[in-house]
RNA sequence: GCGCCUGUAGCUCAGUUGGAUAGAGCGUUGGUCUACGAAACCAAAGGCCGGAGGUUCGAAUCCUCUCAGGCGCACCA
């Protein structure tokens, strides 16, 4: 196509002139119609290095371009404008050729060349399985999944992964919360811990487990209840299963005295067993729920990786030993530290605490070691903005493990704020304050939800007002795009026998600006894909899809496909076919359906 | 205090490896269905791109300062 051809001419010219650097010649769509179909500022950009005025360069480049037979054929006018722009006006041949190419490319139009290496691992969502997914998680699910689809379509070799944070204090709190609700269902006065999980779903899980095991742990927990020290803390209601006011829960307190949060429950083997049971089983329940919710949301992971496994199978110990042996880690003050400062971190980080317990960081290192051992050469993690303080140490750690800088890429996504009657509120699983992903999907559907969540740059914090979203769901731009697809499908259904798509050369082919605009938009699709993939920016696909749909709707308004001359009809049908494919592709990349009718 | 992200139309947001007169959707006002789907199209109104300096042919985009909001700066996860 013309863009590549122009670049080749510029490259040859640069070689001829003996310039050290080959200028990159980008053809842009000028805002102003009078500036032609494409424009480039390359002469302005290289004027300084070439030490010649831009207008002189433009004159020369123009001559070189017109001397190239392919460019000459594709261009009707090639004008020098302003301080040194080159403006291209395409010939009819250029449209015909571009269209023929796109039509021939079929379903694969826009797909990048397949690359087996590097093997890429993309990790996202990765939450504690101790509560339902809320829309914040949904945002990362939508973003991560679309990114995965986009990277694959651009040619990369990608596998996706969900790291299950099923180990540690949060999970113990969760287990005790479920145990407490279970006990309460027997009338036992065992309160949900101060720092436990208050959401309604905890009761439901407890009820589910009770249905399965009956009163197996009721007695042990009753014993626990009788020995729990109450100390006037909030959240302890006599009379069992009553809701605790979330805002009274003070989870900042007592962090010092009871660092593992478990001390307020007596140390009794039977109680411990009960808590273990509830933790493990509740975790499994949540995990299954997440899996099916994500699947319903169109998000499927290649691998679910359990943190607990790292502790159980000894990998964690091994990697710490390995780091010690390599001299990357050291002991100091009864703790084991990783020398992350050697790779740009602010300070060294603890792997094994003074009390012998490994940090979350150590487990994460073991996890990333596993990724590397499984043959992934490039690791991408998507994290929420609340974890960005963790980036430097993790990058340092992976660099130490792999011996290669840059092998871990971390994408920070901004958070989702919950908006209620104009008031802002941070979501919290522990307090049970959230809009769940399932609620959002129920309110506006998967297509609108995914489009909404992925249309914004991941760098942008997102305010979500569920009422507003529900009220405006009919205005969701996703329908604008889908409508274009359905409209084309309808045209195709009406195509009479014997009429076929094709790109004949003739005076009436691509004669209107509406057709030309559509061809140009379609032609840019491969570049949009590559650009969006490189920038990890699936929202650009959403933007492109809306522009493309817009071009199509305008075209539709002005140009009939059926019932016109044979050449006009064939070329317009071709335009419809390719547009339909590209719209469908965009929607698919966003995890949104492309309906034949709606 | 230090670091990261963000400030663009009334609202929600695109556009940021420097390009010509800054865009879209929603909302507002007014128009368009006797041929393929009006979930559409057309037109109007709406902006000191947070502010101030700087870099240069040219800045929403790059640099410095500044104001405002969000998020971080653990032997928590």
XYZ file of C-alpha atoms (C1' of nucleotides) in Angstrom:
675
model
C 0.000 0.000 0.000
C 0.940 3.582 -0.478
C 2.242 4.217 3.027
C 4.876 1.513 2.781
C 5.790 2.491 -0.742
C 6.382 6.092 0.265
C 8.569 5.020 3.139
C 10.624 2.901 0.768
C 11.206 5.841 -1.532
C 12.259 7.975 1.419
C 14.627 5.270 2.617
C 16.240 4.963 -0.799
C 16.546 8.689 -1.035
C 18.207 8.863 2.386
C 20.722 6.217 1.308
C 21.395 8.082 -1.919
C 22.083 11.286 -0.016
C 24.221 9.450 2.495
C 22.289 10.516 5.563
C 23.193 8.671 8.692
C 19.625 8.391 9.831
C 16.728 7.230 7.749
C 13.812 9.506 8.461
C 10.550 7.865 9.417
C 7.918 9.066 7.033
C 4.478 8.831 8.560
C 1.502 9.506 6.360
C -1.221 11.179 8.324
C -4.833 11.922 7.666
C -4.968 15.706 7.590
C -7.768 17.378 9.477
C -8.364 19.761 6.621
C -9.940 18.298 3.505
C -8.105 20.706 1.240
C -4.867 19.103 2.382
C -5.603 15.947 0.486
C -6.008 12.363 1.577
C -2.666 11.968 3.257
C 0.017 14.345 4.346
C 3.517 14.090 5.680
C 5.713 16.527 7.548
C 8.849 14.515 6.991
C 10.635 17.324 5.167
C 10.067 19.695 8.063
C 11.368 17.141 10.477
C 14.542 16.343 8.614
C 15.407 19.875 7.551
C 17.743 20.455 10.435
C 19.696 17.221 10.057
C 19.878 17.637 6.289
C 20.857 21.273 6.693
C 18.614 22.337 3.877
C 15.393 24.313 3.974
C 12.273 22.155 4.179
C 10.781 23.561 1.011
C 13.834 22.533 -0.989
C 13.676 19.053 0.478
C 9.993 18.847 -0.283
C 10.647 19.724 -3.888
C 13.256 16.964 -4.130
C 11.210 14.368 -2.347
C 8.275 15.181 -4.561
C 10.409 14.485 -7.617
C 11.632 11.196 -6.185
C 8.139 10.106 -5.306
C 6.704 10.887 -8.701
C 9.575 9.021 -10.334
C 8.415 5.888 -8.562
C 5.859 4.191 -10.796
C 3.820 2.770 -7.951
C 3.499 6.070 -6.159
C 2.804 7.885 -9.404
C -0.070 5.533 -10.113
C -1.543 5.874 -6.636
C -1.442 9.631 -6.585
C -3.502 12.170 -8.493
C -1.923 15.206 -6.959
C 1.179 15.643 -4.862
C 1.389 19.167 -3.548
C 3.827 21.094 -1.449
C 2.036 23.192 1.092
C 2.732 25.546 3.937
C 6.241 25.442 5.365
C 7.036 22.102 3.710
C 4.225 19.621 3.985
C 3.620 17.155 1.200
C -0.052 16.572 0.523
C -1.179 13.469 -1.327
C -4.421 13.200 -3.191
C -5.083 9.583 -4.058
C -6.054 8.380 -7.481
C -8.972 6.066 -8.119
C -6.434 3.313 -8.748
C -5.160 3.649 -5.224
C -8.617 2.981 -3.804
C -9.197 0.074 -6.121
C -5.897 -1.523 -5.243
C -6.295 -1.025 -1.521
C -9.781 -2.413 -1.624
C -8.762 -5.439 -3.656
C -6.021 -6.182 -1.174
C -8.311 -5.909 1.820
C -10.966 -8.044 0.220
C -8.442 -10.732 -0.614
C -7.057 -10.737 2.918
C -10.363 -12.153 4.152
C -10.964 -12.709 7.824
C -7.303 -12.197 8.578
C -7.197 -8.616 7.403
C -5.285 -6.647 10.023
C -3.632 -9.633 11.653
C 0.035 -9.122 12.374
C 2.738 -11.566 11.343
C 2.906 -14.435 13.766
C 5.900 -14.471 16.069
C 6.656 -17.523 18.185
C 9.070 -15.557 20.353
C 9.127 -14.091 22.827
C 6.651 -16.255 24.629
C 4.605 -13.811 26.655
C 2.815 -14.390 29.928
C 0.058 -11.956 30.784
C -1.145 -11.985 34.365
C -4.197 -10.057 35.473
C -7.074 -9.849 37.949
C -5.190 -12.022 40.491
C -7.215 -11.311 43.613
C -7.766 -12.870 46.985
C -10.590 -15.344 46.536
C -12.381 -13.928 49.535
C -15.186 -11.990 47.984
C -17.108 -11.479 44.796
C -15.453 -9.689 41.920
C -16.365 -6.044 41.958
C -16.358 -3.663 39.018
C -12.790 -2.659 39.789
C -11.747 -6.234 39.156
C -14.076 -6.248 36.185
C -12.185 -3.368 34.716
C -8.909 -5.245 34.886
C -10.606 -8.360 33.556
C -11.998 -6.442 30.597
C -8.744 -4.611 30.011
C -6.516 -7.647 30.419
C -8.641 -9.886 28.288
C -8.934 -7.360 25.485
C -5.215 -6.764 25.661
C -4.613 -10.466 25.401
C -6.827 -10.724 22.340
C -5.179 -7.684 20.821
C -1.628 -8.892 21.417
C -2.426 -12.271 19.926
C -4.049 -10.678 16.884
C -1.002 -8.485 16.442
C 1.046 -11.662 16.196
C 2.364 -12.178 19.704
C 2.469 -15.506 21.455
C 0.562 -14.905 24.680
C -0.741 -17.045 27.525
C -2.912 -15.642 30.304
C -2.739 -16.364 33.969
C -4.617 -15.684 37.176
C -2.556 -15.755 40.373
C -4.723 -16.962 43.201
C -3.795 -15.165 46.411
C -5.132 -17.987 48.525
C -2.555 -17.807 51.294
C -1.888 -15.615 54.257
C -3.602 -13.387 56.700
C -6.410 -12.137 54.494
C -7.475 -15.672 53.802
C -7.362 -16.560 57.479
C -9.582 -13.625 58.242
C -11.901 -14.766 55.534
C -11.957 -18.315 56.901
C -12.766 -17.061 60.384
C -15.467 -14.810 59.020
C -17.173 -17.750 57.313
C -16.690 -19.885 60.426
C -18.317 -17.184 62.518
C -21.328 -16.940 60.227
C -21.605 -20.692 60.284
C -21.519 -20.725 64.082
C -24.041 -17.911 64.231
C -26.441 -19.950 62.153
C -26.516 -22.332 65.124
C -27.193 -19.467 67.493
C -23.615 -19.409 68.720
C -22.427 -15.941 69.671
C -19.198 -15.979 67.722
C -18.661 -12.576 66.135
C -17.108 -11.929 62.766
C -13.616 -10.734 63.620
C -12.939 -7.020 63.745
C -10.847 -7.208 60.669
C -13.000 -9.835 59.018
C -15.348 -9.804 56.061
C -18.737 -8.259 56.553
C -20.422 -8.867 53.215
C -23.712 -10.693 52.892
C -22.119 -13.309 50.662
C -20.157 -14.638 53.627
C -23.405 -15.792 55.180
C -24.436 -17.451 51.964
C -21.216 -19.405 51.783
C -21.614 -20.431 55.418
C -25.158 -21.571 54.737
C -23.997 -23.572 51.751
C -21.344 -25.324 53.799
C -23.764 -25.959 56.626
C -26.075 -27.690 54.171
C -23.194 -29.947 53.325
C -21.609 -30.722 56.689
C -24.415 -30.106 59.147
C -23.194 -29.350 62.651
C -19.752 -30.946 62.319
C -17.910 -27.855 63.574
C -20.636 -26.258 65.628
C -19.333 -27.524 68.919
C -15.731 -26.585 68.363
C -16.755 -23.074 67.370
C -19.042 -22.748 70.329
C -16.008 -23.456 72.453
C -14.184 -20.751 70.594
C -17.002 -18.325 71.215
C -16.965 -18.902 74.934
C -13.300 -18.043 75.116
C -13.041 -15.103 72.763
C -12.096 -11.980 74.614
C -14.518 -9.262 73.791
C -12.877 -6.181 75.294
C -15.645 -3.868 74.260
C -14.647 -3.796 70.642
C -17.319 -2.934 68.102
C -18.878 -5.509 65.886
C -19.844 -7.962 68.613
C -23.540 -8.318 68.763
C -25.160 -10.720 71.127
C -27.747 -12.904 69.509
C -25.828 -14.240 66.584
C -26.296 -13.501 62.938
C -26.865 -9.837 62.880
C -25.338 -7.385 60.513
C -22.556 -5.255 61.861
C -22.428 -1.665 60.846
C -19.502 -1.606 58.448
C -18.292 1.862 59.288
C -17.741 0.828 62.855
C -15.221 -1.772 61.917
C -11.826 -0.487 62.861
C -9.352 -2.538 61.007
C -6.386 -0.274 61.562
C -6.268 -1.109 65.222
C -4.341 -3.844 66.961
C -2.071 -4.406 64.022
C 0.835 -4.195 66.449
C -0.397 -6.499 69.132
C -1.849 -9.167 66.941
C 0.185 -9.018 63.793
C -1.313 -12.149 62.354
C -4.782 -11.188 63.430
C -5.409 -14.602 64.887
C -4.601 -14.064 68.536
C -8.121 -13.238 69.564
C -9.242 -16.775 68.815
C -8.006 -19.477 71.174
C -5.294 -21.820 70.066
C -7.126 -25.108 70.025
C -6.557 -27.900 67.484
C -10.252 -28.495 66.907
C -10.909 -24.806 66.337
C -7.929 -24.605 64.066
C -9.195 -27.512 62.035
C -12.560 -25.843 61.717
C -11.042 -22.587 60.538
C -8.860 -24.470 58.084
C -11.887 -26.213 56.728
C -13.841 -23.029 56.254
C -10.946 -21.204 54.737
C -10.183 -23.903 52.214
C -13.733 -24.636 51.264
C -14.867 -21.033 51.152
C -11.905 -20.265 48.982
C -12.917 -23.014 46.619
C -16.481 -21.711 46.475
C -15.316 -18.181 45.713
C -12.915 -19.412 43.097
C -15.592 -21.358 41.278
C -17.854 -18.343 41.407
C -15.141 -16.091 40.013
C -14.354 -18.528 37.286
C -17.915 -18.767 36.108
C -18.512 -15.033 36.403
C -15.416 -14.309 34.383
C -16.406 -16.868 31.820
C -19.824 -15.272 31.502
C -17.939 -12.011 31.046
C -16.002 -13.570 28.187
C -12.754 -13.916 30.087
C -11.020 -17.276 30.153
C -7.582 -17.863 31.643
C -5.068 -20.361 30.363
C -3.772 -20.982 33.848
C -4.934 -20.488 37.436
C -1.933 -20.520 39.699
C -2.251 -21.030 43.443
C -0.020 -19.161 45.853
C -0.520 -21.834 48.501
C 1.122 -24.347 46.197
C 4.339 -22.336 46.315
C 4.477 -22.716 50.073
C 3.482 -26.369 50.047
C 5.800 -27.705 47.392
C 8.894 -25.969 48.720
C 9.517 -23.770 45.731
C 9.496 -20.713 47.930
C 12.238 -22.028 50.190
C 14.243 -23.148 47.198
C 14.166 -19.805 45.486
C 15.220 -18.007 48.663
C 18.110 -20.429 49.030
C 19.014 -19.950 45.413
C 19.115 -16.189 45.900
C 21.253 -16.576 49.017
C 23.643 -18.885 47.167
C 23.889 -16.434 44.321
C 24.761 -13.659 46.737
C 21.713 -11.661 45.711
C 20.134 -12.168 49.123
C 21.686 -11.842 52.571
C 20.863 -12.272 56.240
C 20.670 -9.310 58.524
C 18.936 -8.832 61.823
C 17.531 -12.369 61.748
C 15.767 -11.645 58.497
C 16.633 -12.504 54.908
C 16.847 -9.583 52.507
C 16.949 -9.330 48.731
C 19.409 -6.848 47.341
C 16.902 -5.100 45.084
C 18.895 -1.884 45.327
C 21.312 -3.441 42.873
C 18.580 -3.081 40.236
C 17.200 0.323 40.924
C 14.967 -0.169 43.956
C 15.092 2.409 46.779
C 15.906 -0.080 49.479
C 16.475 -3.761 49.962
C 13.414 -5.855 50.741
C 12.706 -8.565 53.243
C 12.074 -12.077 51.974
C 11.962 -13.962 55.299
C 10.830 -12.072 58.361
C 12.489 -12.219 61.722
C 9.788 -14.607 62.886
C 10.646 -16.973 60.066
C 7.573 -16.329 57.984
C 8.092 -15.514 54.321
C 6.759 -12.236 52.988
C 4.244 -11.927 50.210
C 7.116 -10.623 48.134
C 9.028 -13.879 48.575
C 6.050 -15.890 47.370
C 5.668 -13.588 44.421
C 9.291 -14.147 43.518
C 8.769 -17.892 43.634
C 5.741 -17.422 41.406
C 7.660 -15.423 38.858
C 10.452 -17.935 38.919
C 7.868 -20.512 37.963
C 6.745 -18.400 35.045
C 10.299 -18.112 33.796
C 10.912 -21.817 34.243
C 7.827 -22.582 32.261
C 9.522 -20.910 29.325
C 8.004 -17.443 29.274
C 10.483 -14.879 28.071
C 8.472 -11.756 28.618
C 6.201 -11.274 31.606
C 3.425 -8.703 31.738
C 1.504 -7.983 34.927
C -1.510 -5.751 35.198
C -1.825 -4.192 38.627
C -4.064 -1.675 40.265
C -2.662 1.752 41.063
C -2.715 0.872 44.745
C 0.174 -1.524 44.101
C 2.505 0.738 42.232
C 4.763 1.088 45.264
C 5.566 -2.551 44.683
C 6.712 -2.194 41.088
C 10.388 -1.381 41.536
C 11.133 -4.304 43.826
C 9.293 -6.798 41.646
C 11.039 -5.664 38.513
C 14.333 -5.882 40.335
C 13.533 -9.374 41.538
C 12.591 -10.674 38.113
C 15.680 -9.086 36.648
C 17.759 -10.926 39.204
C 16.003 -14.195 38.412
C 16.148 -13.928 34.650
C 19.424 -12.077 34.355
C 17.759 -9.838 31.780
C 16.590 -6.302 32.418
C 13.127 -5.510 31.192
C 11.842 -9.057 31.314
C 8.978 -7.954 33.550
C 6.607 -5.306 32.298
C 4.081 -3.922 34.728
C 1.017 -2.065 33.556
C -0.563 0.058 36.228
C -4.273 0.571 35.834
C -6.049 3.302 37.723
C -8.838 2.500 40.112
C -12.584 2.544 39.873
C -14.478 4.817 42.203
C -17.943 3.992 43.314
C -20.246 6.942 42.892
C -23.479 7.108 44.783
C -25.735 10.143 44.424
C -22.689 12.118 43.488
C -20.683 10.999 46.508
C -17.394 9.242 46.046
C -16.566 6.082 47.817
C -13.723 3.641 47.613
C -14.799 0.050 47.201
C -13.875 -2.417 49.885
C -14.289 -6.142 49.865
C -13.803 -6.325 53.594
C -16.483 -3.821 54.404
C -18.719 -5.376 51.807
C -19.010 -2.020 50.054
C -18.973 -2.558 46.367
C -20.783 -2.869 43.138
C -20.107 -6.364 41.955
C -19.246 -7.215 38.405
C -22.284 -9.472 38.342
C -24.520 -6.559 39.314
C -23.140 -4.408 36.569
C -23.616 -7.158 34.025
C -27.141 -7.761 35.240
C -27.892 -4.058 34.948
C -26.516 -3.322 31.485
C -25.377 -6.608 29.935
C -21.968 -7.993 29.063
C -21.509 -6.074 25.814
C -22.254 -2.651 27.263
C -20.257 -3.396 30.408
C -17.175 -4.536 28.560
C -17.312 -1.691 26.105
C -17.762 0.816 28.897
C -14.885 -0.567 30.931
C -12.447 -0.882 28.091
C -13.224 2.338 26.223
C -11.277 4.442 28.625
C -7.545 4.486 28.878
C -6.346 2.371 31.760
C -4.460 5.448 32.942
C -7.695 7.171 33.734
C -9.481 6.709 37.039
C -13.014 5.722 36.359
C -16.096 6.858 38.221
C -18.953 4.451 38.166
C -22.465 5.354 39.157
C -24.554 2.243 38.761
C -27.848 4.144 38.504
C -26.404 6.406 35.877
C -24.906 3.489 33.997
C -28.258 1.763 34.018
C -30.084 4.849 32.827
C -27.581 5.539 30.068
C -27.039 1.979 28.979
C -29.083 2.541 25.827
C -26.689 5.338 24.890
C -23.691 3.074 25.140
C -21.637 3.537 21.971
C -21.345 -0.224 21.715
C -24.796 -0.252 20.115
C -23.722 2.270 17.529
C -20.940 -0.069 16.475
C -23.041 -3.207 16.669
C -25.761 -1.503 14.671
C -23.362 -0.954 11.813
C -22.609 -4.660 11.855
C -26.264 -5.656 11.932
C -27.097 -3.192 9.182
C -24.484 -4.672 6.900
C -25.693 -8.155 7.698
C -29.137 -7.024 6.662
C -27.882 -5.624 3.369
C -26.099 -8.860 2.650
C -29.278 -10.788 3.338
C -31.007 -8.673 0.703
C -28.391 -9.125 -1.984
C -30.054 -10.555 -5.069
C -28.967 -13.785 -6.689
C -25.899 -13.395 -8.862
C -24.614 -10.167 -7.312
C -21.107 -10.509 -6.007
C -18.554 -8.387 -4.248
C -15.641 -7.313 -6.364
C -13.407 -4.430 -7.204
C -13.723 -3.630 -10.885
C -11.852 -0.689 -12.316
C -14.247 1.879 -13.609
C -15.170 5.500 -13.452
C -18.090 4.979 -11.087
C -16.140 2.920 -8.572
C -15.358 4.682 -5.276
C -16.497 7.931 -6.778
C -18.014 9.487 -3.678
C -16.161 10.964 -0.719
C -18.189 8.636 1.540
C -16.793 5.538 -0.117
C -13.319 7.001 -0.162
C -13.450 7.855 3.513
C -14.502 4.312 4.313
C -11.707 2.796 2.241
C -9.144 4.974 3.960
C -10.511 4.095 7.377
C -10.408 0.391 6.611
C -6.945 0.658 5.173
C -5.642 2.079 8.428
C -6.877 -0.873 10.483
C -3.632 -2.900 10.482
C -1.699 0.131 11.676
C -4.270 0.791 14.387
C -3.909 -2.783 15.592
C -0.138 -2.598 15.748
C -0.214 0.762 17.445
C -2.796 -0.291 20.020
C -0.882 -3.499 20.736
C 2.426 -1.717 21.184
C 0.906 0.829 23.484
C -1.075 -1.823 25.358
C -4.073 0.318 24.605
C -7.156 -1.669 23.627
C -9.274 1.436 24.148
C -7.918 2.626 20.840
C -9.695 -0.252 19.174
C -12.921 0.934 20.749
C -12.301 4.426 19.424
C -11.444 3.138 15.978
C -14.534 0.960 15.898
C -16.720 3.976 16.579
C -15.059 5.981 13.830
C -15.395 3.117 11.411
C -19.053 2.624 12.290
C -19.570 6.350 11.807
C -17.970 6.272 8.362
C -20.146 3.356 7.470
C -23.387 4.965 8.631
C -22.599 8.032 6.544
C -21.740 5.898 3.555
C -24.982 3.984 4.015
C -26.975 7.186 4.043
C -25.591 8.332 0.730
C -24.749 5.231 -1.230
C -27.038 2.418 -2.192
C -25.520 -0.990 -2.580
C -28.387 -2.868 -4.157
C -30.083 -1.630 -7.260
C -27.239 0.412 -8.730
C -24.971 -0.317 -11.687
C -23.040 -3.604 -11.635
C -19.600 -2.111 -11.024
C -20.818 0.325 -8.428
C -22.810 -2.418 -6.750
C -19.957 -4.898 -6.696
C -17.479 -2.425 -5.265
C -19.941 -1.210 -2.648
C -20.760 -4.736 -1.629
C -17.040 -5.341 -1.259
C -16.879 -2.285 0.939
C -19.704 -3.688 3.051
C -18.070 -7.080 3.368
C -14.726 -5.725 4.485
C -16.351 -3.235 6.850
C -18.388 -6.015 8.398
C -15.298 -8.118 8.933
C -13.352 -5.282 10.492
C -16.222 -4.207 12.748
C -16.669 -7.805 13.858
C -12.959 -8.069 14.477
C -12.900 -4.948 16.600
C -15.856 -6.103 18.642
C -14.258 -9.481 19.101
C -11.023 -7.879 20.257
C -13.065 -6.063 22.880
C -14.897 -9.202 23.916
C -18.185 -7.895 22.570
C -20.610 -9.774 20.347
C -21.199 -8.824 16.719
C -24.895 -9.452 16.111
C -26.374 -10.226 12.688
C -29.509 -8.465 13.795
C -30.594 -6.541 16.852
C 8.323 15.337 52.373
C 9.302 11.907 48.033
C 7.319 8.950 43.791
C 3.449 7.442 40.058
C -1.311 8.708 37.496
C -4.806 12.483 36.101
C -6.661 17.806 34.911
C -9.230 18.949 27.250
C -16.957 21.434 25.391
C -22.347 21.683 30.516
C -21.307 15.921 31.545
C -18.312 11.275 30.227
C -13.954 10.891 27.641
C -10.551 10.424 22.864
C -6.328 12.816 20.844
C 0.284 12.901 24.197
C 7.077 9.324 20.877
C 5.745 17.856 18.329
C 2.321 19.138 12.748
C -1.738 22.869 9.326
C -8.306 25.814 11.832
C -8.206 20.552 18.975
C -12.388 15.731 18.232
C -16.502 12.056 19.618
C -20.673 10.462 22.552
C -24.400 12.244 25.885
C -27.119 16.802 26.845
C -29.284 21.557 24.263
C -31.617 23.777 19.569
C -33.406 22.835 14.618
C -33.977 19.599 10.277
C -34.227 14.284 7.512
C -37.814 7.862 6.874
C -42.742 6.434 -0.695
C -35.914 2.055 -2.416
C -30.737 -2.104 1.251
C -32.606 -1.512 9.311
C -34.115 6.217 11.833
C -30.335 1.911 17.524
C -29.160 6.150 11.693
C -28.024 10.918 9.095
C -27.470 16.500 8.623
C -26.966 21.402 10.829
C -26.261 24.936 14.962
C -24.424 26.276 19.707
C -20.678 25.086 23.096
C -13.075 25.533 24.465
C -7.346 30.836 27.232
C -6.476 21.844 26.278
C -5.832 23.664 35.117
C -2.204 28.140 35.419
C 2.745 30.536 34.341
C 7.277 30.440 31.951
C 10.593 27.932 28.358
C 12.451 24.819 23.969
C 11.325 25.971 17.828
C 9.400 27.071 11.756
C 5.164 24.798 14.827
C 3.228 22.653 21.675
C -2.927 19.712 24.279
C 1.661 16.773 23.240
C 8.556 17.999 25.227
C 11.237 20.793 29.746
C 10.849 23.785 34.436
C 7.776 25.842 38.073
C 2.884 26.036 40.108
C -2.379 24.826 41.519
C -6.075 20.801 42.117
C -7.621 15.569 42.626
C -6.407 10.166 43.014
C -2.897 6.379 44.515
C 1.460 4.830 46.824
C 6.109 5.229 49.979
C 6.075 -2.099 55.764
C 9.797 -7.668 58.473
C 0.742 -6.023 55.192
C -1.199 -8.641 51.270
